[in-house]
């Protein structure tokens, strides 16, 4: 069963999301999906993942960090801190409704999760989490004086705020981003992706219970045959273990 929810933010925006519940019984554990940059809550691994988890007795909530609907945020107005605050709002909304809450962060969603208030959650799963863009200037990020924003050129052009660029550049390196983390962490990397080393650093630096997995043959968005199912299985085993 699915319910479309609208959650108000403290600054009077609206978060649009979909809560999916098991067909039988009441779930005690909620899995929250946080998408990456230019992503959406309806990307195949979030959409299908919600169904995978609810078939196994978990509830899932996937929401848009920006959305085409009244009162929703727009990407060009957001930074990582904006996303983290909205995730906090979501977690506060659900905290008393579930015994355990686990949060999945895909790509830039990893930075969103790690920048949020971790006291609201019980475990973190990073799906091929991204890293800081500090370092040499990237050719795919072009500043436009006319727009006073960055144009992100990833097969199609997207407007990204200066705030997002600045906060992404200032986001800690993976080895520093998890060095004080004591919550259970599972890092899952794409086997043919570019973020394996970043994932290993996230994993090594974490201080609490932790697991690491590689999905062989998978690219960053887990489109390859069979990789999505392996991603879900690795995620579910971790959630089940730490839901007890």
PDB file of C-alpha atoms in Angstrom:
ATOM      1  CA  UNK A   1       0.000   0.000   0.000  1.00  0.00           C
ATOM      2  CA  UNK A   2       1.258   3.472  -0.834  1.00  0.00           C
ATOM      3  CA  UNK A   3       0.405   6.867   0.591  1.00  0.00           C
ATOM      4  CA  UNK A   4       1.438  10.170  -0.962  1.00  0.00           C
ATOM      5  CA  UNK A   5       2.494  12.545   1.803  1.00  0.00           C
ATOM      6  CA  UNK A   6       3.110  16.275   2.046  1.00  0.00           C
ATOM      7  CA  UNK A   7       5.410  17.386   4.848  1.00  0.00           C
ATOM      8  CA  UNK A   8       5.779  21.073   5.652  1.00  0.00           C
ATOM      9  CA  UNK A   9       9.230  22.491   6.320  1.00  0.00           C
ATOM     10  CA  UNK A  10       9.988  25.189   8.926  1.00  0.00           C
ATOM     11  CA  UNK A  11      10.591  27.691   6.097  1.00  0.00           C
ATOM     12  CA  UNK A  12       7.152  26.969   4.589  1.00  0.00           C
ATOM     13  CA  UNK A  13       8.127  24.723   1.689  1.00  0.00           C
ATOM     14  CA  UNK A  14       6.499  21.368   1.017  1.00  0.00           C
ATOM     15  CA  UNK A  15       8.276  18.021   0.832  1.00  0.00           C
ATOM     16  CA  UNK A  16       6.505  15.538  -1.438  1.00  0.00           C
ATOM     17  CA  UNK A  17       7.068  11.863  -0.816  1.00  0.00           C
ATOM     18  CA  UNK A  18       5.631   8.365  -1.015  1.00  0.00           C
ATOM     19  CA  UNK A  19       5.264   6.090   1.995  1.00  0.00           C
ATOM     20  CA  UNK A  20       5.027   2.423   1.055  1.00  0.00           C
ATOM     21  CA  UNK A  21       3.814  -0.081   3.636  1.00  0.00           C
ATOM     22  CA  UNK A  22       3.820  -3.894   3.763  1.00  0.00           C
ATOM     23  CA  UNK A  23       0.610  -5.580   2.648  1.00  0.00           C
ATOM     24  CA  UNK A  24       0.458  -7.533   5.903  1.00  0.00           C
ATOM     25  CA  UNK A  25       1.330  -6.484   9.422  1.00  0.00           C
ATOM     26  CA  UNK A  26       2.692  -3.224  10.794  1.00  0.00           C
ATOM     27  CA  UNK A  27       6.302  -2.367  10.029  1.00  0.00           C
ATOM     28  CA  UNK A  28       8.549  -1.455  12.939  1.00  0.00           C
ATOM     29  CA  UNK A  29      11.417  -0.336  10.699  1.00  0.00           C
ATOM     30  CA  UNK A  30      11.416   2.452   8.105  1.00  0.00           C
ATOM     31  CA  UNK A  31      13.901   2.847   5.260  1.00  0.00           C
ATOM     32  CA  UNK A  32      14.222   6.419   3.941  1.00  0.00           C
ATOM     33  CA  UNK A  33      15.624   6.947   0.431  1.00  0.00           C
ATOM     34  CA  UNK A  34      17.690  10.075  -0.328  1.00  0.00           C
ATOM     35  CA  UNK A  35      18.407  10.606  -4.020  1.00  0.00           C
ATOM     36  CA  UNK A  36      21.468  12.193  -5.582  1.00  0.00           C
ATOM     37  CA  UNK A  37      22.072  15.330  -7.625  1.00  0.00           C
ATOM     38  CA  UNK A  38      19.642  15.593 -10.584  1.00  0.00           C
ATOM     39  CA  UNK A  39      18.012  12.418  -9.253  1.00  0.00           C
ATOM     40  CA  UNK A  40      14.470  11.745  -8.117  1.00  0.00           C
ATOM     41  CA  UNK A  41      12.584   9.497  -5.701  1.00  0.00           C
ATOM     42  CA  UNK A  42      11.271   7.556  -8.690  1.00  0.00           C
ATOM     43  CA  UNK A  43      14.615   6.426 -10.104  1.00  0.00           C
ATOM     44  CA  UNK A  44      14.440   2.693 -10.685  1.00  0.00           C
ATOM     45  CA  UNK A  45      16.516   1.692  -7.652  1.00  0.00           C
ATOM     46  CA  UNK A  46      14.414   3.826  -5.296  1.00  0.00           C
ATOM     47  CA  UNK A  47      11.092   2.831  -6.864  1.00  0.00           C
ATOM     48  CA  UNK A  48      11.922  -0.871  -7.066  1.00  0.00           C
ATOM     49  CA  UNK A  49      13.811  -0.821  -3.784  1.00  0.00           C
ATOM     50  CA  UNK A  50      10.698   0.369  -1.972  1.00  0.00           C
ATOM     51  CA  UNK A  51       8.834  -2.671  -3.281  1.00  0.00           C
ATOM     52  CA  UNK A  52      11.674  -5.032  -2.406  1.00  0.00           C
ATOM     53  CA  UNK A  53      11.787  -3.808   1.187  1.00  0.00           C
ATOM     54  CA  UNK A  54       8.039  -3.782   1.833  1.00  0.00           C
ATOM     55  CA  UNK A  55       7.752  -7.368   0.593  1.00  0.00           C
ATOM     56  CA  UNK A  56      10.122  -8.201   3.454  1.00  0.00           C
ATOM     57  CA  UNK A  57       8.166  -6.377   6.131  1.00  0.00           C
ATOM     58  CA  UNK A  58       9.856  -2.970   6.087  1.00  0.00           C
ATOM     59  CA  UNK A  59       8.229   0.392   5.405  1.00  0.00           C
ATOM     60  CA  UNK A  60       9.893   2.760   2.951  1.00  0.00           C
ATOM     61  CA  UNK A  61       9.697   6.476   2.285  1.00  0.00           C
ATOM     62  CA  UNK A  62      11.153   8.115  -0.783  1.00  0.00           C
ATOM     63  CA  UNK A  63      10.877  11.860  -1.299  1.00  0.00           C
ATOM     64  CA  UNK A  64      11.992  14.633  -3.600  1.00  0.00           C
ATOM     65  CA  UNK A  65      14.660  17.045  -2.430  1.00  0.00           C
ATOM     66  CA  UNK A  66      13.198  19.227  -5.193  1.00  0.00           C
ATOM     67  CA  UNK A  67       9.996  18.559  -7.080  1.00  0.00           C
ATOM     68  CA  UNK A  68       7.628  19.852  -9.749  1.00  0.00           C
ATOM     69  CA  UNK A  69       4.732  20.702  -7.453  1.00  0.00           C
ATOM     70  CA  UNK A  70       3.338  23.720  -5.562  1.00  0.00           C
ATOM     71  CA  UNK A  71       5.582  24.868  -2.736  1.00  0.00           C
ATOM     72  CA  UNK A  72       8.336  22.368  -3.474  1.00  0.00           C
ATOM     73  CA  UNK A  73      11.973  23.369  -3.600  1.00  0.00           C
ATOM     74  CA  UNK A  74      13.821  23.901  -6.866  1.00  0.00           C
ATOM     75  CA  UNK A  75      17.323  22.514  -7.401  1.00  0.00           C
ATOM     76  CA  UNK A  76      18.825  25.876  -8.337  1.00  0.00           C
ATOM     77  CA  UNK A  77      17.805  27.229  -4.923  1.00  0.00           C
ATOM     78  CA  UNK A  78      19.346  24.426  -2.864  1.00  0.00           C
ATOM     79  CA  UNK A  79      22.616  23.498  -1.218  1.00  0.00           C
ATOM     80  CA  UNK A  80      23.654  20.369   0.660  1.00  0.00           C
ATOM     81  CA  UNK A  81      22.652  22.104   3.894  1.00  0.00           C
ATOM     82  CA  UNK A  82      19.154  22.677   2.466  1.00  0.00           C
ATOM     83  CA  UNK A  83      18.835  18.986   1.672  1.00  0.00           C
ATOM     84  CA  UNK A  84      20.125  18.000   5.121  1.00  0.00           C
ATOM     85  CA  UNK A  85      17.589  20.248   6.862  1.00  0.00           C
ATOM     86  CA  UNK A  86      14.768  18.752   4.802  1.00  0.00           C
ATOM     87  CA  UNK A  87      15.966  15.250   5.655  1.00  0.00           C
ATOM     88  CA  UNK A  88      15.894  16.253   9.328  1.00  0.00           C
ATOM     89  CA  UNK A  89      12.294  17.393   8.859  1.00  0.00           C
ATOM     90  CA  UNK A  90      11.405  14.022   7.344  1.00  0.00           C
ATOM     91  CA  UNK A  91      13.141  12.092  10.121  1.00  0.00           C
ATOM     92  CA  UNK A  92      11.415  14.157  12.824  1.00  0.00           C
ATOM     93  CA  UNK A  93       8.071  13.461  11.156  1.00  0.00           C
ATOM     94  CA  UNK A  94       8.606   9.692  11.320  1.00  0.00           C
ATOM     95  CA  UNK A  95      10.770   9.296  14.438  1.00  0.00           C
ATOM     96  CA  UNK A  96       7.982   8.444  16.880  1.00  0.00           C
ATOM     97  CA  UNK A  97       6.159   6.288  14.349  1.00  0.00           C
ATOM     98  CA  UNK A  98       8.889   3.651  13.921  1.00  0.00           C
ATOM     99  CA  UNK A  99      11.177   1.773  16.283  1.00  0.00           C
ATOM    100  CA  UNK A 100      14.102   1.911  13.829  1.00  0.00           C
ATOM    101  CA  UNK A 101      14.886   4.266  10.943  1.00  0.00           C
ATOM    102  CA  UNK A 102      17.601   3.592   8.366  1.00  0.00           C
ATOM    103  CA  UNK A 103      18.578   6.087   5.674  1.00  0.00           C
ATOM    104  CA  UNK A 104      19.934   5.301   2.207  1.00  0.00           C
ATOM    105  CA  UNK A 105      21.989   7.980   0.464  1.00  0.00           C
ATOM    106  CA  UNK A 106      22.785   7.528  -3.222  1.00  0.00           C
ATOM    107  CA  UNK A 107      25.617   9.564  -4.772  1.00  0.00           C
ATOM    108  CA  UNK A 108      25.333  13.143  -3.435  1.00  0.00           C
ATOM    109  CA  UNK A 109      22.648  11.775  -1.139  1.00  0.00           C
ATOM    110  CA  UNK A 110      25.560  10.452   0.924  1.00  0.00           C
ATOM    111  CA  UNK A 111      26.639  14.022   1.682  1.00  0.00           C
ATOM    112  CA  UNK A 112      23.050  14.926   2.535  1.00  0.00           C
ATOM    113  CA  UNK A 113      22.759  12.056   4.997  1.00  0.00           C
ATOM    114  CA  UNK A 114      26.141  12.653   6.623  1.00  0.00           C
ATOM    115  CA  UNK A 115      25.300  16.368   6.993  1.00  0.00           C
ATOM    116  CA  UNK A 116      21.989  15.667   8.729  1.00  0.00           C
ATOM    117  CA  UNK A 117      21.199  15.246  12.434  1.00  0.00           C
ATOM    118  CA  UNK A 118      22.259  11.637  12.943  1.00  0.00           C
ATOM    119  CA  UNK A 119      20.490  11.412  16.305  1.00  0.00           C
ATOM    120  CA  UNK A 120      17.232  10.886  14.404  1.00  0.00           C
ATOM    121  CA  UNK A 121      18.360   7.681  12.666  1.00  0.00           C
ATOM    122  CA  UNK A 122      19.585   4.199  13.570  1.00  0.00           C
ATOM    123  CA  UNK A 123      21.753   3.288  10.599  1.00  0.00           C
ATOM    124  CA  UNK A 124      23.140   4.557   7.296  1.00  0.00           C
ATOM    125  CA  UNK A 125      23.577   2.880   3.924  1.00  0.00           C
ATOM    126  CA  UNK A 126      25.630   4.662   1.265  1.00  0.00           C
ATOM    127  CA  UNK A 127      24.922   3.614  -2.314  1.00  0.00           C
ATOM    128  CA  UNK A 128      28.045   4.604  -4.261  1.00  0.00           C
ATOM    129  CA  UNK A 129      28.405   7.776  -2.214  1.00  0.00           C
ATOM    130  CA  UNK A 130      30.067  10.775  -3.821  1.00  0.00           C
ATOM    131  CA  UNK A 131      32.984  12.805  -2.490  1.00  0.00           C
ATOM    132  CA  UNK A 132      33.932  16.475  -2.235  1.00  0.00           C
ATOM    133  CA  UNK A 133      34.602  18.305  -5.509  1.00  0.00           C
ATOM    134  CA  UNK A 134      37.537  20.209  -4.021  1.00  0.00           C
ATOM    135  CA  UNK A 135      40.667  20.126  -6.134  1.00  0.00           C
ATOM    136  CA  UNK A 136      41.297  20.922  -9.821  1.00  0.00           C
ATOM    137  CA  UNK A 137      38.565  22.858 -11.597  1.00  0.00           C
ATOM    138  CA  UNK A 138      36.063  20.528 -13.231  1.00  0.00           C
ATOM    139  CA  UNK A 139      35.089  21.026 -16.859  1.00  0.00           C
ATOM    140  CA  UNK A 140      31.528  19.820 -16.258  1.00  0.00           C
ATOM    141  CA  UNK A 141      30.802  22.704 -13.843  1.00  0.00           C
ATOM    142  CA  UNK A 142      30.728  26.051 -15.663  1.00  0.00           C
ATOM    143  CA  UNK A 143      29.890  29.300 -13.885  1.00  0.00           C
ATOM    144  CA  UNK A 144      27.448  31.588 -15.714  1.00  0.00           C
ATOM    145  CA  UNK A 145      27.613  35.289 -14.845  1.00  0.00           C
ATOM    146  CA  UNK A 146      24.251  35.825 -16.496  1.00  0.00           C
ATOM    147  CA  UNK A 147      22.563  33.236 -14.285  1.00  0.00           C
ATOM    148  CA  UNK A 148      24.835  33.791 -11.280  1.00  0.00           C
ATOM    149  CA  UNK A 149      24.876  30.020 -10.976  1.00  0.00           C
ATOM    150  CA  UNK A 150      26.728  26.976 -12.251  1.00  0.00           C
ATOM    151  CA  UNK A 151      25.700  24.989 -15.303  1.00  0.00           C
ATOM    152  CA  UNK A 152      26.162  21.298 -14.655  1.00  0.00           C
ATOM    153  CA  UNK A 153      26.815  19.479 -17.932  1.00  0.00           C
ATOM    154  CA  UNK A 154      26.018  15.775 -17.433  1.00  0.00           C
ATOM    155  CA  UNK A 155      24.623  14.712 -20.815  1.00  0.00           C
ATOM    156  CA  UNK A 156      21.988  17.385 -20.269  1.00  0.00           C
ATOM    157  CA  UNK A 157      22.525  20.786 -18.708  1.00  0.00           C
ATOM    158  CA  UNK A 158      21.214  21.581 -15.235  1.00  0.00           C
ATOM    159  CA  UNK A 159      21.430  24.782 -13.196  1.00  0.00           C
ATOM    160  CA  UNK A 160      23.172  24.402  -9.838  1.00  0.00           C
ATOM    161  CA  UNK A 161      23.379  27.189  -7.269  1.00  0.00           C
ATOM    162  CA  UNK A 162      26.612  28.755  -6.065  1.00  0.00           C
ATOM    163  CA  UNK A 163      25.579  27.578  -2.621  1.00  0.00           C
ATOM    164  CA  UNK A 164      25.510  23.953  -3.775  1.00  0.00           C
ATOM    165  CA  UNK A 165      28.884  24.266  -5.485  1.00  0.00           C
ATOM    166  CA  UNK A 166      30.461  25.894  -2.422  1.00  0.00           C
ATOM    167  CA  UNK A 167      29.046  23.394   0.058  1.00  0.00           C
ATOM    168  CA  UNK A 168      29.991  20.441  -2.115  1.00  0.00           C
ATOM    169  CA  UNK A 169      33.552  21.740  -2.386  1.00  0.00           C
ATOM    170  CA  UNK A 170      33.672  22.276   1.375  1.00  0.00           C
ATOM    171  CA  UNK A 171      32.188  18.873   2.228  1.00  0.00           C
ATOM    172  CA  UNK A 172      34.773  16.818   4.158  1.00  0.00           C
ATOM    173  CA  UNK A 173      36.884  14.232   2.393  1.00  0.00           C
ATOM    174  CA  UNK A 174      35.473  10.703   2.869  1.00  0.00           C
ATOM    175  CA  UNK A 175      38.072   9.810   5.508  1.00  0.00           C
ATOM    176  CA  UNK A 176      36.988  12.849   7.531  1.00  0.00           C
ATOM    177  CA  UNK A 177      33.250  12.678   6.842  1.00  0.00           C
ATOM    178  CA  UNK A 178      32.809   9.478   8.881  1.00  0.00           C
ATOM    179  CA  UNK A 179      35.635   9.758  11.413  1.00  0.00           C
ATOM    180  CA  UNK A 180      33.213  10.557  14.252  1.00  0.00           C
ATOM    181  CA  UNK A 181      30.409   8.289  13.052  1.00  0.00           C
ATOM    182  CA  UNK A 182      29.303   5.694  15.605  1.00  0.00           C
ATOM    183  CA  UNK A 183      25.985   4.711  14.030  1.00  0.00           C
ATOM    184  CA  UNK A 184      25.919   1.436  12.051  1.00  0.00           C
ATOM    185  CA  UNK A 185      27.159   2.088   8.512  1.00  0.00           C
ATOM    186  CA  UNK A 186      27.080   0.021   5.347  1.00  0.00           C
ATOM    187  CA  UNK A 187      29.015   1.257   2.332  1.00  0.00           C
ATOM    188  CA  UNK A 188      28.049  -0.271  -1.012  1.00  0.00           C
ATOM    189  CA  UNK A 189      30.079   0.689  -4.079  1.00  0.00           C
ATOM    190  CA  UNK A 190      29.560   0.123  -7.791  1.00  0.00           C
ATOM    191  CA  UNK A 191      32.206  -2.296  -9.043  1.00  0.00           C
ATOM    192  CA  UNK A 192      32.923  -0.419 -12.272  1.00  0.00           C
ATOM    193  CA  UNK A 193      32.236   3.040 -10.857  1.00  0.00           C
ATOM    194  CA  UNK A 194      34.641   5.849  -9.983  1.00  0.00           C
ATOM    195  CA  UNK A 195      33.894   6.046  -6.275  1.00  0.00           C
ATOM    196  CA  UNK A 196      35.368   2.808  -4.949  1.00  0.00           C
ATOM    197  CA  UNK A 197      38.260   4.532  -3.180  1.00  0.00           C
ATOM    198  CA  UNK A 198      35.902   7.099  -1.668  1.00  0.00           C
ATOM    199  CA  UNK A 199      33.698   4.282  -0.419  1.00  0.00           C
ATOM    200  CA  UNK A 200      36.650   2.515   1.164  1.00  0.00           C
ATOM    201  CA  UNK A 201      37.618   5.713   2.981  1.00  0.00           C
ATOM    202  CA  UNK A 202      34.061   6.224   4.257  1.00  0.00           C
ATOM    203  CA  UNK A 203      34.168   2.660   5.556  1.00  0.00           C
ATOM    204  CA  UNK A 204      37.643   2.672   7.108  1.00  0.00           C
ATOM    205  CA  UNK A 205      37.143   5.884   9.082  1.00  0.00           C
ATOM    206  CA  UNK A 206      33.786   5.008  10.644  1.00  0.00           C
ATOM    207  CA  UNK A 207      34.004   4.196  14.354  1.00  0.00           C
ATOM    208  CA  UNK A 208      30.819   2.175  14.820  1.00  0.00           C
ATOM    209  CA  UNK A 209      29.582  -1.157  13.440  1.00  0.00           C
ATOM    210  CA  UNK A 210      30.271  -1.210   9.718  1.00  0.00           C
ATOM    211  CA  UNK A 211      30.079  -3.304   6.570  1.00  0.00           C
ATOM    212  CA  UNK A 212      31.438  -2.910   3.045  1.00  0.00           C
ATOM    213  CA  UNK A 213      30.213  -4.471  -0.187  1.00  0.00           C
ATOM    214  CA  UNK A 214      31.025  -4.194  -3.877  1.00  0.00           C
ATOM    215  CA  UNK A 215      28.380  -4.865  -6.515  1.00  0.00           C
ATOM    216  CA  UNK A 216      30.447  -6.429  -9.286  1.00  0.00           C
ATOM    217  CA  UNK A 217      29.718  -5.183 -12.792  1.00  0.00           C
ATOM    218  CA  UNK A 218      27.608  -2.266 -11.554  1.00  0.00           C
ATOM    219  CA  UNK A 219      27.865   1.326 -12.711  1.00  0.00           C
ATOM    220  CA  UNK A 220      26.956   4.340 -10.601  1.00  0.00           C
ATOM    221  CA  UNK A 221      23.215   3.988 -11.174  1.00  0.00           C
ATOM    222  CA  UNK A 222      23.084   0.171 -10.976  1.00  0.00           C
ATOM    223  CA  UNK A 223      21.450  -0.218 -14.391  1.00  0.00           C
ATOM    224  CA  UNK A 224      23.300  -3.402 -15.342  1.00  0.00           C
ATOM    225  CA  UNK A 225      21.409  -6.691 -15.370  1.00  0.00           C
ATOM    226  CA  UNK A 226      21.125  -8.208 -11.901  1.00  0.00           C
ATOM    227  CA  UNK A 227      23.009  -5.455 -10.075  1.00  0.00           C
ATOM    228  CA  UNK A 228      19.921  -3.780  -8.663  1.00  0.00           C
ATOM    229  CA  UNK A 229      18.794  -6.998  -6.983  1.00  0.00           C
ATOM    230  CA  UNK A 230      22.230  -7.487  -5.404  1.00  0.00           C
ATOM    231  CA  UNK A 231      22.157  -3.889  -4.176  1.00  0.00           C
ATOM    232  CA  UNK A 232      18.811  -4.469  -2.481  1.00  0.00           C
ATOM    233  CA  UNK A 233      19.915  -7.764  -0.929  1.00  0.00           C
ATOM    234  CA  UNK A 234      23.047  -6.188   0.556  1.00  0.00           C
ATOM    235  CA  UNK A 235      20.981  -3.315   1.930  1.00  0.00           C
ATOM    236  CA  UNK A 236      18.256  -5.519   3.391  1.00  0.00           C
ATOM    237  CA  UNK A 237      20.675  -7.860   5.169  1.00  0.00           C
ATOM    238  CA  UNK A 238      22.218  -4.874   6.948  1.00  0.00           C
ATOM    239  CA  UNK A 239      18.877  -3.320   7.912  1.00  0.00           C
ATOM    240  CA  UNK A 240      17.577  -6.660   9.181  1.00  0.00           C
ATOM    241  CA  UNK A 241      20.723  -7.229  11.269  1.00  0.00           C
ATOM    242  CA  UNK A 242      20.565  -3.859  13.017  1.00  0.00           C
ATOM    243  CA  UNK A 243      16.783  -3.705  13.391  1.00  0.00           C
ATOM    244  CA  UNK A 244      16.860  -6.249  16.206  1.00  0.00           C
TER     245      UNK A 244
END
